[in-house]
PDB file of C-alpha atoms and ligand atoms in Angstrom:
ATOM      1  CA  UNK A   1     -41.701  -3.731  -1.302  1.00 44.00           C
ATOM      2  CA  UNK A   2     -45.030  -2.234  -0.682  1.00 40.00           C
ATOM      3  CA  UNK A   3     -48.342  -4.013   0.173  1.00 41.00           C
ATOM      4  CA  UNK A   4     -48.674  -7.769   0.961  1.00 43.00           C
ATOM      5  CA  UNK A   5     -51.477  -9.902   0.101  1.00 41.00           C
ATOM      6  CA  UNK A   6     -53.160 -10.809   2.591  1.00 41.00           C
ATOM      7  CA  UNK A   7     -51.714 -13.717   4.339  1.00 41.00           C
ATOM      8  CA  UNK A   8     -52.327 -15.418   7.420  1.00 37.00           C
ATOM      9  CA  UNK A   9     -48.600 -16.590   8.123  1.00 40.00           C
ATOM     10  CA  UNK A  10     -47.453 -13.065   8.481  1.00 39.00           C
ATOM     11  CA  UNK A  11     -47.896 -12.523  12.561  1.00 38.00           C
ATOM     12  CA  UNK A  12     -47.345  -8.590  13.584  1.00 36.00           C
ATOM     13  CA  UNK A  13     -45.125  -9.754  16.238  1.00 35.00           C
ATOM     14  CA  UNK A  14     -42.774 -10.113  13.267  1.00 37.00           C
ATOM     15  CA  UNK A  15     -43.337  -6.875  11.706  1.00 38.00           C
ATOM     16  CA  UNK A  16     -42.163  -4.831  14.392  1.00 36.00           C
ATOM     17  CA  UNK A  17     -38.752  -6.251  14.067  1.00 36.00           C
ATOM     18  CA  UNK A  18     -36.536  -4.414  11.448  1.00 42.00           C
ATOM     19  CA  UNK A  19     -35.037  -7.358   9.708  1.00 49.00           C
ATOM     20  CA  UNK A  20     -38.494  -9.675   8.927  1.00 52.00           C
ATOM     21  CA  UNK A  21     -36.192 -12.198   7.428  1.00 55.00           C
ATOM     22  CA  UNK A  22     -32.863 -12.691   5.990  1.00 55.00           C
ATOM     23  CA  UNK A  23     -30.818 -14.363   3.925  1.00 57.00           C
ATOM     24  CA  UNK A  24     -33.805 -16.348   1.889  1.00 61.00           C
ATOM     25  CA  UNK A  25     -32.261 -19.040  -1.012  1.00 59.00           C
ATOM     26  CA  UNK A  26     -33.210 -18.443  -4.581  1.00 58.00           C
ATOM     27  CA  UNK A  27     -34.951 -22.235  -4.221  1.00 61.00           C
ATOM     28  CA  UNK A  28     -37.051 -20.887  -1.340  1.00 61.00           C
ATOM     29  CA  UNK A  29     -38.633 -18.007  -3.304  1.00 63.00           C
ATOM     30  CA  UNK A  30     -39.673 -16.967  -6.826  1.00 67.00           C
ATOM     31  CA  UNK A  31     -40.703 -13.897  -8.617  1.00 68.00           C
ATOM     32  CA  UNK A  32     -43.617 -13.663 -11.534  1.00 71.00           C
ATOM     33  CA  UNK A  33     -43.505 -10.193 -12.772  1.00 70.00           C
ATOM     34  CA  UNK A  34     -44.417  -7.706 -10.020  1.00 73.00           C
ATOM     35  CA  UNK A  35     -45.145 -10.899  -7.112  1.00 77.00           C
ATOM     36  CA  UNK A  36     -42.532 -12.982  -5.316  1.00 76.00           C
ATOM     37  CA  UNK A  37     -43.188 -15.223  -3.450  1.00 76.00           C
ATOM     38  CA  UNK A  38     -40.688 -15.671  -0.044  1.00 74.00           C
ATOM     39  CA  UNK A  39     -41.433 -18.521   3.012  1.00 72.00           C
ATOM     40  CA  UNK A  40     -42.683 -16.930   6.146  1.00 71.00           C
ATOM     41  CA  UNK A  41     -44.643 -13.713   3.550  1.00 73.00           C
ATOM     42  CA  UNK A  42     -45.980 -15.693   1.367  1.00 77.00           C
ATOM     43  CA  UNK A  43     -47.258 -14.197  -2.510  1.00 79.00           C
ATOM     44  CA  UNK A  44     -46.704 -10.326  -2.099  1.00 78.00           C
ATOM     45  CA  UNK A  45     -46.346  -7.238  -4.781  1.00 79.00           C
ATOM     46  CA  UNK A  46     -43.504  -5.666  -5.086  1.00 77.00           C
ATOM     47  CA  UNK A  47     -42.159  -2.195  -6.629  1.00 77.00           C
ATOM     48  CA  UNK A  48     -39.070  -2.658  -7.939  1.00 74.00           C
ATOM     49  CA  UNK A  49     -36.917   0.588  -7.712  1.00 72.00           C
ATOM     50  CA  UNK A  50     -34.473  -0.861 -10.389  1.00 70.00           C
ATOM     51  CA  UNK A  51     -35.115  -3.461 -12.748  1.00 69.00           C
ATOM     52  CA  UNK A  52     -33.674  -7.109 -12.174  1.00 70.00           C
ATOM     53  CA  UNK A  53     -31.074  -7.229 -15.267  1.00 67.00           C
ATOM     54  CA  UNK A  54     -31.053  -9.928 -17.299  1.00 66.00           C
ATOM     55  CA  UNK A  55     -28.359 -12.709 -16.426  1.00 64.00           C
ATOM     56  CA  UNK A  56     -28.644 -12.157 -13.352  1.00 66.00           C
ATOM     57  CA  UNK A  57     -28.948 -14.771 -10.936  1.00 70.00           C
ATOM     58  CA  UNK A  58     -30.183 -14.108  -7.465  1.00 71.00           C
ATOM     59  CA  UNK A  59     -28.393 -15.352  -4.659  1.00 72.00           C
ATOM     60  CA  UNK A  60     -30.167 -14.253  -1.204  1.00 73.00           C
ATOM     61  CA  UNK A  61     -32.855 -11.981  -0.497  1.00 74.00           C
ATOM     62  CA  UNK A  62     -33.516 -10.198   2.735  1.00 76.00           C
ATOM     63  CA  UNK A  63     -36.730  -8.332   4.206  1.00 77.00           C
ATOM     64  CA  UNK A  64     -36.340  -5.237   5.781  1.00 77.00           C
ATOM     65  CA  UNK A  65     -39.090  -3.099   8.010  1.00 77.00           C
ATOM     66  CA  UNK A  66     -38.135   0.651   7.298  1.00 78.00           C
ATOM     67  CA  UNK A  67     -40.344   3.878   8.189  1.00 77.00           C
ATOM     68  CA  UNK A  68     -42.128   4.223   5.135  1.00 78.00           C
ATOM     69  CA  UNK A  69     -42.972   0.426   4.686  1.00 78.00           C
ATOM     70  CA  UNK A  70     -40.645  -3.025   4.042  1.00 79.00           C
ATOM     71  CA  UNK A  71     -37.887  -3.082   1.902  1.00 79.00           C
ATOM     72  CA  UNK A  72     -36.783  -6.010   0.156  1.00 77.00           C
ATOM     73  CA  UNK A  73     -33.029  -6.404  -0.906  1.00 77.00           C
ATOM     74  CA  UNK A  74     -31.999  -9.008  -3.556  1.00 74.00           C
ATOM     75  CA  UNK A  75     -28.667  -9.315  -3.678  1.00 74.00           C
ATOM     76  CA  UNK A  76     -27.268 -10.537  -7.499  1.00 72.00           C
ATOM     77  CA  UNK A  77     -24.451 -12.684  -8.580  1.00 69.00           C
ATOM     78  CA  UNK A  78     -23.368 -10.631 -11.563  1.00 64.00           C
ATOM     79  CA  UNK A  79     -20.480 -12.956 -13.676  1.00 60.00           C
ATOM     80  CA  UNK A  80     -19.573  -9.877 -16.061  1.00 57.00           C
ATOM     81  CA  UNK A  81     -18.170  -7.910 -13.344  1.00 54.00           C
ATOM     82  CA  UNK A  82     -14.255  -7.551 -14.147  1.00 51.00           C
ATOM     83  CA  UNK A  83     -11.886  -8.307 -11.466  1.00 53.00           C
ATOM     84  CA  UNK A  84      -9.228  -5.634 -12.729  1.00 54.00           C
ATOM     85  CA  UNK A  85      -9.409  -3.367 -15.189  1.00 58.00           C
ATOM     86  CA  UNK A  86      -6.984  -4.307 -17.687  1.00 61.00           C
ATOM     87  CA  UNK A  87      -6.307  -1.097 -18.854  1.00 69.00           C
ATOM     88  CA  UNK A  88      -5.921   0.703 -15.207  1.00 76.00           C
ATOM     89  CA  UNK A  89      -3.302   3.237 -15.051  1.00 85.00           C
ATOM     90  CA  UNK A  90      -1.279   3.469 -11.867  1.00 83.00           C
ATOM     91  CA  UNK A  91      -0.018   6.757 -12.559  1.00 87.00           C
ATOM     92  CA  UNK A  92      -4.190   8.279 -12.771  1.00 91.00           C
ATOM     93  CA  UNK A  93      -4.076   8.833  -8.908  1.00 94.00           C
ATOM     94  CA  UNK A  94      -5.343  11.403  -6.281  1.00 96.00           C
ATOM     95  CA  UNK A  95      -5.328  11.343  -2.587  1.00 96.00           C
ATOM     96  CA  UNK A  96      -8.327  12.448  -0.788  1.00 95.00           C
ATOM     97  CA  UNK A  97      -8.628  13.702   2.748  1.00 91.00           C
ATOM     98  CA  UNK A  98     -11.823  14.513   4.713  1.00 83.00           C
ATOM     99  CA  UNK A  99     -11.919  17.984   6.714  1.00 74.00           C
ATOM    100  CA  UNK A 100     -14.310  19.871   8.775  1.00 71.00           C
ATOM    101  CA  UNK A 101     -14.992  22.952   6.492  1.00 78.00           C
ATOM    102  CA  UNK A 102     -15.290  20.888   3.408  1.00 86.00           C
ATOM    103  CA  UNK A 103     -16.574  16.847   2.688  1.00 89.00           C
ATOM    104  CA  UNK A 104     -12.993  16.040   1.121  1.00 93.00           C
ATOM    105  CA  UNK A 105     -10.092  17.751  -0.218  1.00 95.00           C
ATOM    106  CA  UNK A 106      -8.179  16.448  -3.380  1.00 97.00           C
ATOM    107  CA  UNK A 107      -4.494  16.328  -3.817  1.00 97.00           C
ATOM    108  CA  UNK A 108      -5.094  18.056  -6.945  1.00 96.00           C
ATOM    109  CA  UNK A 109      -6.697  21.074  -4.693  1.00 95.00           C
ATOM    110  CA  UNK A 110      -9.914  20.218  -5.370  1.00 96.00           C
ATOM    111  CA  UNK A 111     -12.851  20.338  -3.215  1.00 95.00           C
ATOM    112  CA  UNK A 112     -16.463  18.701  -2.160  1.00 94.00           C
ATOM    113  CA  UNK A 113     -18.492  20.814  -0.145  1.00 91.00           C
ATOM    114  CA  UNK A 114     -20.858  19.168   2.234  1.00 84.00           C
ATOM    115  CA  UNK A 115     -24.357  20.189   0.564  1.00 84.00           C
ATOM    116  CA  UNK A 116     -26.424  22.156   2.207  1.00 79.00           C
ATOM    117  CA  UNK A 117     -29.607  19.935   2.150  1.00 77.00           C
ATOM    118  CA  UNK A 118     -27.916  18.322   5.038  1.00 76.00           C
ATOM    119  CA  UNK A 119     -27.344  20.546   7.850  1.00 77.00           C
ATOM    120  CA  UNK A 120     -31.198  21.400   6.837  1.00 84.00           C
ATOM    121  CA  UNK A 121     -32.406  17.935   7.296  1.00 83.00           C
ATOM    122  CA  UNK A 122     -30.198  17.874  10.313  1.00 80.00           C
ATOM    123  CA  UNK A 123     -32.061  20.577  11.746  1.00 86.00           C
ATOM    124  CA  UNK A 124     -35.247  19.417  11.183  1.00 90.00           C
ATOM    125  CA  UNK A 125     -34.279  15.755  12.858  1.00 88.00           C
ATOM    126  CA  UNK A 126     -33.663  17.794  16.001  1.00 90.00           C
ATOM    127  CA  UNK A 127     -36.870  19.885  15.791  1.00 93.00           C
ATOM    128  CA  UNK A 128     -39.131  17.284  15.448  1.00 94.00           C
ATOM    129  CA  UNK A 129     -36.925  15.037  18.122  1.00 92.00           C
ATOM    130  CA  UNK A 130     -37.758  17.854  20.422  1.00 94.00           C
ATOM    131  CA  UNK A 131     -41.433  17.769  19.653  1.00 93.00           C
ATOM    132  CA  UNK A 132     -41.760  13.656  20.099  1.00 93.00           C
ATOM    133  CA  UNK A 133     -40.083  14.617  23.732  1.00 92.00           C
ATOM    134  CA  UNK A 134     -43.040  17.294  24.391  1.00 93.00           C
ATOM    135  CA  UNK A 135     -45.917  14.708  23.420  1.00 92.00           C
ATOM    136  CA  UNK A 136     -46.890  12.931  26.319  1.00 91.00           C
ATOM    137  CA  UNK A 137     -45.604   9.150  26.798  1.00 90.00           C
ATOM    138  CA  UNK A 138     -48.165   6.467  25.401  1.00 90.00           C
ATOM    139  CA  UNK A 139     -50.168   8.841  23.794  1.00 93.00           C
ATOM    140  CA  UNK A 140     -51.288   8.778  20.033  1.00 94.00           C
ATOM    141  CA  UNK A 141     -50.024  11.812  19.172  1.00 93.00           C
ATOM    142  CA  UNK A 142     -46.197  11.093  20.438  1.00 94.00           C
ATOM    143  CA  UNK A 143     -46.765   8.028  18.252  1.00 94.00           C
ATOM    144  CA  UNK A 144     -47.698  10.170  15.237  1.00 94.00           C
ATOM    145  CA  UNK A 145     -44.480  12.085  15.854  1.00 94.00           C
ATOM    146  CA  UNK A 146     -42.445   9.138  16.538  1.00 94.00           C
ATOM    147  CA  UNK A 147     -43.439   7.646  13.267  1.00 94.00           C
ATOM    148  CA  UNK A 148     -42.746  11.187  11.719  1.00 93.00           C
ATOM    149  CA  UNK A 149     -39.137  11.084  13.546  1.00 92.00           C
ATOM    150  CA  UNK A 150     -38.668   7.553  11.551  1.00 93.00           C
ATOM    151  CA  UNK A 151     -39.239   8.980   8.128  1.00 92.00           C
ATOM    152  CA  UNK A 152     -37.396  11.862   8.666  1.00 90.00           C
ATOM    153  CA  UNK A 153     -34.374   9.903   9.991  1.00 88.00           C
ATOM    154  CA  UNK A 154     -34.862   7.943   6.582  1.00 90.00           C
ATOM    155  CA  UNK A 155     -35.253  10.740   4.260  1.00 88.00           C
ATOM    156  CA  UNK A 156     -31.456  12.192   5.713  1.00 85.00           C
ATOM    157  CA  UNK A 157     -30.389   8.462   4.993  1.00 86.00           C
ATOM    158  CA  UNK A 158     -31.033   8.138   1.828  1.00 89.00           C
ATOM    159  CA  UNK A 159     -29.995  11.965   0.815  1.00 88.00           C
ATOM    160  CA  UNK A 160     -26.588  11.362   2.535  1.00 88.00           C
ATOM    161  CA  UNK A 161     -26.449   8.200   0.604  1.00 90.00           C
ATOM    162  CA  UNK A 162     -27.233   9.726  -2.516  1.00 92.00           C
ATOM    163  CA  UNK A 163     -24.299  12.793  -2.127  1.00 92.00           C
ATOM    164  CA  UNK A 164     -22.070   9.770  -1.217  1.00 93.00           C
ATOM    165  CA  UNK A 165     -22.740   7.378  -4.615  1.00 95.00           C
ATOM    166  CA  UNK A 166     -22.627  10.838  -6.916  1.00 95.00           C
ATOM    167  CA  UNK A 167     -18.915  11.669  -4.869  1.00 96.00           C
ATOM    168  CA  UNK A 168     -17.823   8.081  -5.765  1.00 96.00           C
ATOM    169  CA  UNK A 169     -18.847   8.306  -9.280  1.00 95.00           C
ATOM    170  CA  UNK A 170     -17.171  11.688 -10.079  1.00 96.00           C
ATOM    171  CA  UNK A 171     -13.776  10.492  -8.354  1.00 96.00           C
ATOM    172  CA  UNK A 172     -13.758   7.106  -9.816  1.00 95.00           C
ATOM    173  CA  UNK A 173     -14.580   8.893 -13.611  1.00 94.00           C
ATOM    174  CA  UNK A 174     -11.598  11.109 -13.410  1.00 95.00           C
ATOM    175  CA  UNK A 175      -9.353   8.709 -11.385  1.00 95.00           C
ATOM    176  CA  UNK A 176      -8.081   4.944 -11.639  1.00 93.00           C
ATOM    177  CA  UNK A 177      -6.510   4.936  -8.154  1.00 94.00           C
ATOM    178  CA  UNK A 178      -7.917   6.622  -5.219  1.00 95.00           C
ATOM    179  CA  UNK A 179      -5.775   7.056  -1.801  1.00 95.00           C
ATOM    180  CA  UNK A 180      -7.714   7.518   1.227  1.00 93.00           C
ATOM    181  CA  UNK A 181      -6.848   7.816   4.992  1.00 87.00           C
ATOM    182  CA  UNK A 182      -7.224   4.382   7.018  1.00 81.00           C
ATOM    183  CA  UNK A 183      -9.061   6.238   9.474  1.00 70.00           C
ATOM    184  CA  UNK A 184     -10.074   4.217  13.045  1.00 61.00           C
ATOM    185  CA  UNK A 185     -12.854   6.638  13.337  1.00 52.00           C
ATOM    186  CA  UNK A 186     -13.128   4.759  17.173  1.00 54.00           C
ATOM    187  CA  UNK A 187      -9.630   6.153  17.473  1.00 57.00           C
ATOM    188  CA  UNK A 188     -10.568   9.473  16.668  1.00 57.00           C
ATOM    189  CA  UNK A 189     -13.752   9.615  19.355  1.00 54.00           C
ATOM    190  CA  UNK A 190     -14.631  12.959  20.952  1.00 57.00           C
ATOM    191  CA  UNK A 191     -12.022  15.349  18.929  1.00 63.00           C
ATOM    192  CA  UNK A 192     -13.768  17.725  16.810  1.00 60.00           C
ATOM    193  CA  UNK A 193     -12.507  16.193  13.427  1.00 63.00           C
ATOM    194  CA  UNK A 194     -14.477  12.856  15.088  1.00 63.00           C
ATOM    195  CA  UNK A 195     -17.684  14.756  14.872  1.00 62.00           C
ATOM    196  CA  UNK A 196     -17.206  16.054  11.419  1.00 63.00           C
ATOM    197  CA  UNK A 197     -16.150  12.502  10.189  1.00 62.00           C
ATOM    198  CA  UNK A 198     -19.069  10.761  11.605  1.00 62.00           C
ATOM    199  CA  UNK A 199     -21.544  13.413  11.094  1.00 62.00           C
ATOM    200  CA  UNK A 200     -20.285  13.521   7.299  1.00 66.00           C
ATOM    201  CA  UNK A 201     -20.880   9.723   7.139  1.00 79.00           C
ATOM    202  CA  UNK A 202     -17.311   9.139   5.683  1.00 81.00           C
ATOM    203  CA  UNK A 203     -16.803   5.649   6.789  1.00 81.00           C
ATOM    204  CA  UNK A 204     -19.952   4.823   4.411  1.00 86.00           C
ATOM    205  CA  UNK A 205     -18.436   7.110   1.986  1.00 91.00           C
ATOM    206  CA  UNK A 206     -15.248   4.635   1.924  1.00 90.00           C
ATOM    207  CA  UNK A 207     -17.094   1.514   1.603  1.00 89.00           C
ATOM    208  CA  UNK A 208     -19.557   2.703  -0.994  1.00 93.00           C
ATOM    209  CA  UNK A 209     -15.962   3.987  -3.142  1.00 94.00           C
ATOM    210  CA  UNK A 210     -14.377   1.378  -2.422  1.00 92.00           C
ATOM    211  CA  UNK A 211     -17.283  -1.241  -3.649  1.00 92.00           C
ATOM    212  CA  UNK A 212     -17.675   1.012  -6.795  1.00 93.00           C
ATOM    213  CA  UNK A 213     -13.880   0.853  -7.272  1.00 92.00           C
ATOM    214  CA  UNK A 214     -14.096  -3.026  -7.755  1.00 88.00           C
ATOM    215  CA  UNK A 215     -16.626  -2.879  -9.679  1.00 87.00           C
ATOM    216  CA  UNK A 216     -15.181  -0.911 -12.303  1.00 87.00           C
ATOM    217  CA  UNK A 217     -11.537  -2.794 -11.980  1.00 86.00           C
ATOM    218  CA  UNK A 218     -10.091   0.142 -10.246  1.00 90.00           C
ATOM    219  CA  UNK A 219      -8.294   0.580  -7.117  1.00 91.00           C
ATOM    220  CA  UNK A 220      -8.648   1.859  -3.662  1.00 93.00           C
ATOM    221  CA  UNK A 221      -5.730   2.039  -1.198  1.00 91.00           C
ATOM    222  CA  UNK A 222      -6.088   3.131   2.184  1.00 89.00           C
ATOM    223  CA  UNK A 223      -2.845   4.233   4.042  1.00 89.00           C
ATOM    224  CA  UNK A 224      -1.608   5.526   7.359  1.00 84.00           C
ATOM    225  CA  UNK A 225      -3.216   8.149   8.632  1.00 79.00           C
ATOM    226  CA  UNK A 226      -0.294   9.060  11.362  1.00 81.00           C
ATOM    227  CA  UNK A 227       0.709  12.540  11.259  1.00 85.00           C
ATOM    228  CA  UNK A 228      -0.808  13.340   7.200  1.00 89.00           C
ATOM    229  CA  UNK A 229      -2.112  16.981   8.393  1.00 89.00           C
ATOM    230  CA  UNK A 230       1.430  17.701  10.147  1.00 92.00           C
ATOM    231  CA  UNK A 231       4.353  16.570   7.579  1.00 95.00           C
ATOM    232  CA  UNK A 232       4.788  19.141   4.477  1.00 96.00           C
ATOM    233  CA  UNK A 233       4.147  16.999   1.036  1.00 96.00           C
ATOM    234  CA  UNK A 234       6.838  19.493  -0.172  1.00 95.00           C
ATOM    235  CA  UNK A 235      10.013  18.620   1.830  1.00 95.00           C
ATOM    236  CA  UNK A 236       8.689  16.385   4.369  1.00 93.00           C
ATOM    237  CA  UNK A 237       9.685  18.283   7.561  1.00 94.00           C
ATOM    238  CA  UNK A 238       7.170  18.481  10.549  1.00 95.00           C
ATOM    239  CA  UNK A 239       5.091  21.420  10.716  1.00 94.00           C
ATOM    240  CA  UNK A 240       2.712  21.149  13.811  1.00 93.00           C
ATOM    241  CA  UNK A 241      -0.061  23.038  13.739  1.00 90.00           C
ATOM    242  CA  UNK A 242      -3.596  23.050  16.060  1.00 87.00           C
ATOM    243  CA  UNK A 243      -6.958  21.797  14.413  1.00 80.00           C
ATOM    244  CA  UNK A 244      -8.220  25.128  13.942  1.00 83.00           C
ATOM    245  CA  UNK A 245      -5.235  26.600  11.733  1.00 89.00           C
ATOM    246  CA  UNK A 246      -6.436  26.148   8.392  1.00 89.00           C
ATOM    247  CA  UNK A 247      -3.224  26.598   6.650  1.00 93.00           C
ATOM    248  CA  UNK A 248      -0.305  24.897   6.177  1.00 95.00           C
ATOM    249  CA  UNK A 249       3.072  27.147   5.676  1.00 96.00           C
ATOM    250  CA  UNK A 250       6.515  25.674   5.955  1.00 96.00           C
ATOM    251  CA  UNK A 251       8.916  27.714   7.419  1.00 94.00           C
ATOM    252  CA  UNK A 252      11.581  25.076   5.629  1.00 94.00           C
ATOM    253  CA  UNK A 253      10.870  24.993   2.300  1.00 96.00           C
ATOM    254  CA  UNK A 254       7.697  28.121   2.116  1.00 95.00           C
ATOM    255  CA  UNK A 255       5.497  26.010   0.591  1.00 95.00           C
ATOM    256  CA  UNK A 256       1.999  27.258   1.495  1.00 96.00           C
ATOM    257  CA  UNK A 257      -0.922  25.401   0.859  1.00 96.00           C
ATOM    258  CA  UNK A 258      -4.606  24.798   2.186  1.00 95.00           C
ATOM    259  CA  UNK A 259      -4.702  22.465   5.172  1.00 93.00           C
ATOM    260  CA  UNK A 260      -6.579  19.663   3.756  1.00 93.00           C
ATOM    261  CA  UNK A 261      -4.989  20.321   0.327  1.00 95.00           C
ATOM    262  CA  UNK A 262      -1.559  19.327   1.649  1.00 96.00           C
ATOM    263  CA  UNK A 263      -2.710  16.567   3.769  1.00 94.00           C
ATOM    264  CA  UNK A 264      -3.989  15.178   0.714  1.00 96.00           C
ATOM    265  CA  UNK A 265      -0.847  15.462  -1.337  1.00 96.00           C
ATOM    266  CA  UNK A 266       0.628  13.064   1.491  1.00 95.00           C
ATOM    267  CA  UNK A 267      -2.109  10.720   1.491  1.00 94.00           C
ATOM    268  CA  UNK A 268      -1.683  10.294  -2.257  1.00 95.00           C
ATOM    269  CA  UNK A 269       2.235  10.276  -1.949  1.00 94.00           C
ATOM    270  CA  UNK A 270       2.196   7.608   0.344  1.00 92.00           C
ATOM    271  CA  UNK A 271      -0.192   5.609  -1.889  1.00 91.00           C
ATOM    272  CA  UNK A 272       2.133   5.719  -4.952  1.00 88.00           C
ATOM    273  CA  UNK A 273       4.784   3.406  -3.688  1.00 76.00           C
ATOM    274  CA  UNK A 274       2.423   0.841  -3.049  1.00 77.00           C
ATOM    275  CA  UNK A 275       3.238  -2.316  -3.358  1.00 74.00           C
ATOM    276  CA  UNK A 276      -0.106  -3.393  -5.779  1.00 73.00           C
ATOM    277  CA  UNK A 277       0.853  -0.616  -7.635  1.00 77.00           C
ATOM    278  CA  UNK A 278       4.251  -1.950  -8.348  1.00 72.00           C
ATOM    279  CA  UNK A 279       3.339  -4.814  -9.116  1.00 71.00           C
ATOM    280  CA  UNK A 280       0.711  -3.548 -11.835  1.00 69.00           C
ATOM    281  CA  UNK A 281       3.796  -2.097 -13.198  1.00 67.00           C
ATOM    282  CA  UNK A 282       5.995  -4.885 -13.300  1.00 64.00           C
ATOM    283  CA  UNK A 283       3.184  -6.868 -14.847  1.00 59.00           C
ATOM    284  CA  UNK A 284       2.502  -4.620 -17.493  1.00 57.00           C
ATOM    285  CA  UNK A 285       6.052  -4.149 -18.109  1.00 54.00           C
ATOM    286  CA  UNK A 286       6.172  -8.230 -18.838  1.00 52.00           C
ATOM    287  CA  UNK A 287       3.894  -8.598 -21.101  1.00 44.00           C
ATOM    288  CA  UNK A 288       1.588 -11.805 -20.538  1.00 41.00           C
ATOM    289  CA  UNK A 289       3.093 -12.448 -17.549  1.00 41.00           C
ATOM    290  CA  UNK A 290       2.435 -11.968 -13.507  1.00 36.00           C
ATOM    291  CA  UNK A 291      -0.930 -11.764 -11.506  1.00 39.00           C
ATOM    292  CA  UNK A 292      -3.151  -9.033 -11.706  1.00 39.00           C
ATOM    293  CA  UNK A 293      -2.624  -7.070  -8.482  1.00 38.00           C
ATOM    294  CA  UNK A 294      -5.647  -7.601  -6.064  1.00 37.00           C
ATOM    295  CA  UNK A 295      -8.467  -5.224  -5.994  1.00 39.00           C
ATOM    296  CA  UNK A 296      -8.813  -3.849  -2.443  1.00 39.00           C
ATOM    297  CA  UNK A 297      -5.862  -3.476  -0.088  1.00 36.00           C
ATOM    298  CA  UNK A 298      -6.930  -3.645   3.954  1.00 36.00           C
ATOM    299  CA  UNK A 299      -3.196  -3.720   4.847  1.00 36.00           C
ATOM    300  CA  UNK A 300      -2.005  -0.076   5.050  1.00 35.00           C
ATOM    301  CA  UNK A 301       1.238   1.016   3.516  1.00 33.00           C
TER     302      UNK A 301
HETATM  303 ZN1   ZN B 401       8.302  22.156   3.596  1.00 71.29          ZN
END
């Protein structure tokens, strides 16, 4: 949303907050080409980033005060949307595991780095962080930077956001089911993986897969994540190893593999017997008869 018309309702004491208004009704506002009109804004332009499809029926819309002006989120009640993919295959599954060197590991052994645009956004967050602390308090030009600080904060936002919906969409086009690690990043605080995980943004990561999974009828299973680094996915034994060993080689069975490669294979293994995934079999295997399975799983294996 970019500039209002002027509009004597809109106080600047509301402004300042970041959420200007939430949750509107579609029989509290309504949209003529490029101008909607929403209680407490009144008539104001809009630029739509994506065009409202037709069909679509919106349900709530919310105003939202960002660094580089207010944002306004429709949300859309979409009936096409399947609820499973009737087609799905259980058996087109890969487990993926997040790491410090790289932003996940497949079981298949394959890997997506964490891009380099980041830790150079990253850097410049702290630079200009630094500056806004120089700047004297109250003064116009720590304001300048703080507003500066805002948009940069923003711009790494919407990059990391960007890497995480491009991820998503090249897992979910060569995969039905996707296996990920239930991880209570709050459980994790303070260890070095912690850092990585937050830093990486993988929590966001899993909801943004997991919402694209639905949509497109396929699955995403979260399971344990006791102990997936230490067991071998060859023969199952324990092979303890520190967080900086980067390898994992089984003195019972030799199988040698990448850390986060093996981890993976466990995370998928454990996925496999899951119970929506039997059932998708037995269902298929009875033709016209049993539920579909459910879409998204919170209970671990
Ligand atoms: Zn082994």
């Amino acid at each position: 949303m970019a500039e209002r018309d002027d509009n004597p309702q809109i106080k600047d004491g509301c402004l300042q907050r970041k959420v200007c208004g939430e949750g509107f009704l579609p029989q509290n506002f309504s949209r003529q080409g490029n101008r909607i009109n929403l209680p407490m804004f009144g008539r104001v332009k809009v630029i739509l980033h994506r065009p409202i499809p037709d069909g679509f029926k919106i349900k709530t819309a919310s105003v939202t005060k960002k660094a580089d002006g207010y944002y306004l989120t429709l949300s859309l009640e979409d009936a096409t949307v399947p609820t499973v993919k009737p087609e799905f295959n259980p058996d087109s599954i890969t487990g993926i595991d997040v790491g410090l060197k790289e932003f996940l590991t497949t079981s298949e052994g394959e890997t997506v780095a964490i891009p380099q645009h980041y830790r150079k956004s990253q850097k410049r967050l702290r630079v200009i962080q630094k500056r806004v602390s120089r700047r004297e308090k109250g003064s116009n030009r720590r304001l300048k930077t703080v507003k500066q600080l805002g948009k940069q904060h923003k711009k790494v936002a919407d990059k990391r956001k960007d890497f995480h919906f491009k991820t998503a969409n090249n897992l979910l086009k060569k995969y039905d089911v996707i296996a990920v690690e239930d991880l209570n990043v709050k459980g994790l605080a303070r260890t070095q993986l912690a850092k990585s995980v937050l830093d990486a943004g993988w929590s966001s990561f899993l909801s943004i897969l997991t919402n694209k999974a639905e949509n497109a009828g396929l699955l995403v299973i979260p399971v344990k994540a006791f102990a997936t680094s230490q067991d071998c996915s060859n023969c199952g034994l324990k092979v303890p190893k520190k967080l900086h060993e980067r390898g994992h080689d089984c003195l019972h069975c030799g199988c040698s593999l990448d850390r986060d490669h093996n981890a993976a294979i466990n995370i998928k293994n454990r996925a496999v017997g899951h119970s929506v995934l039997k059932a998708h079999r037995v269902s298929e295997a009875i033709a016209g008869f049993g539920e579909k399975p459910t879409l998204y799983c919170i209970q671990s294996v």
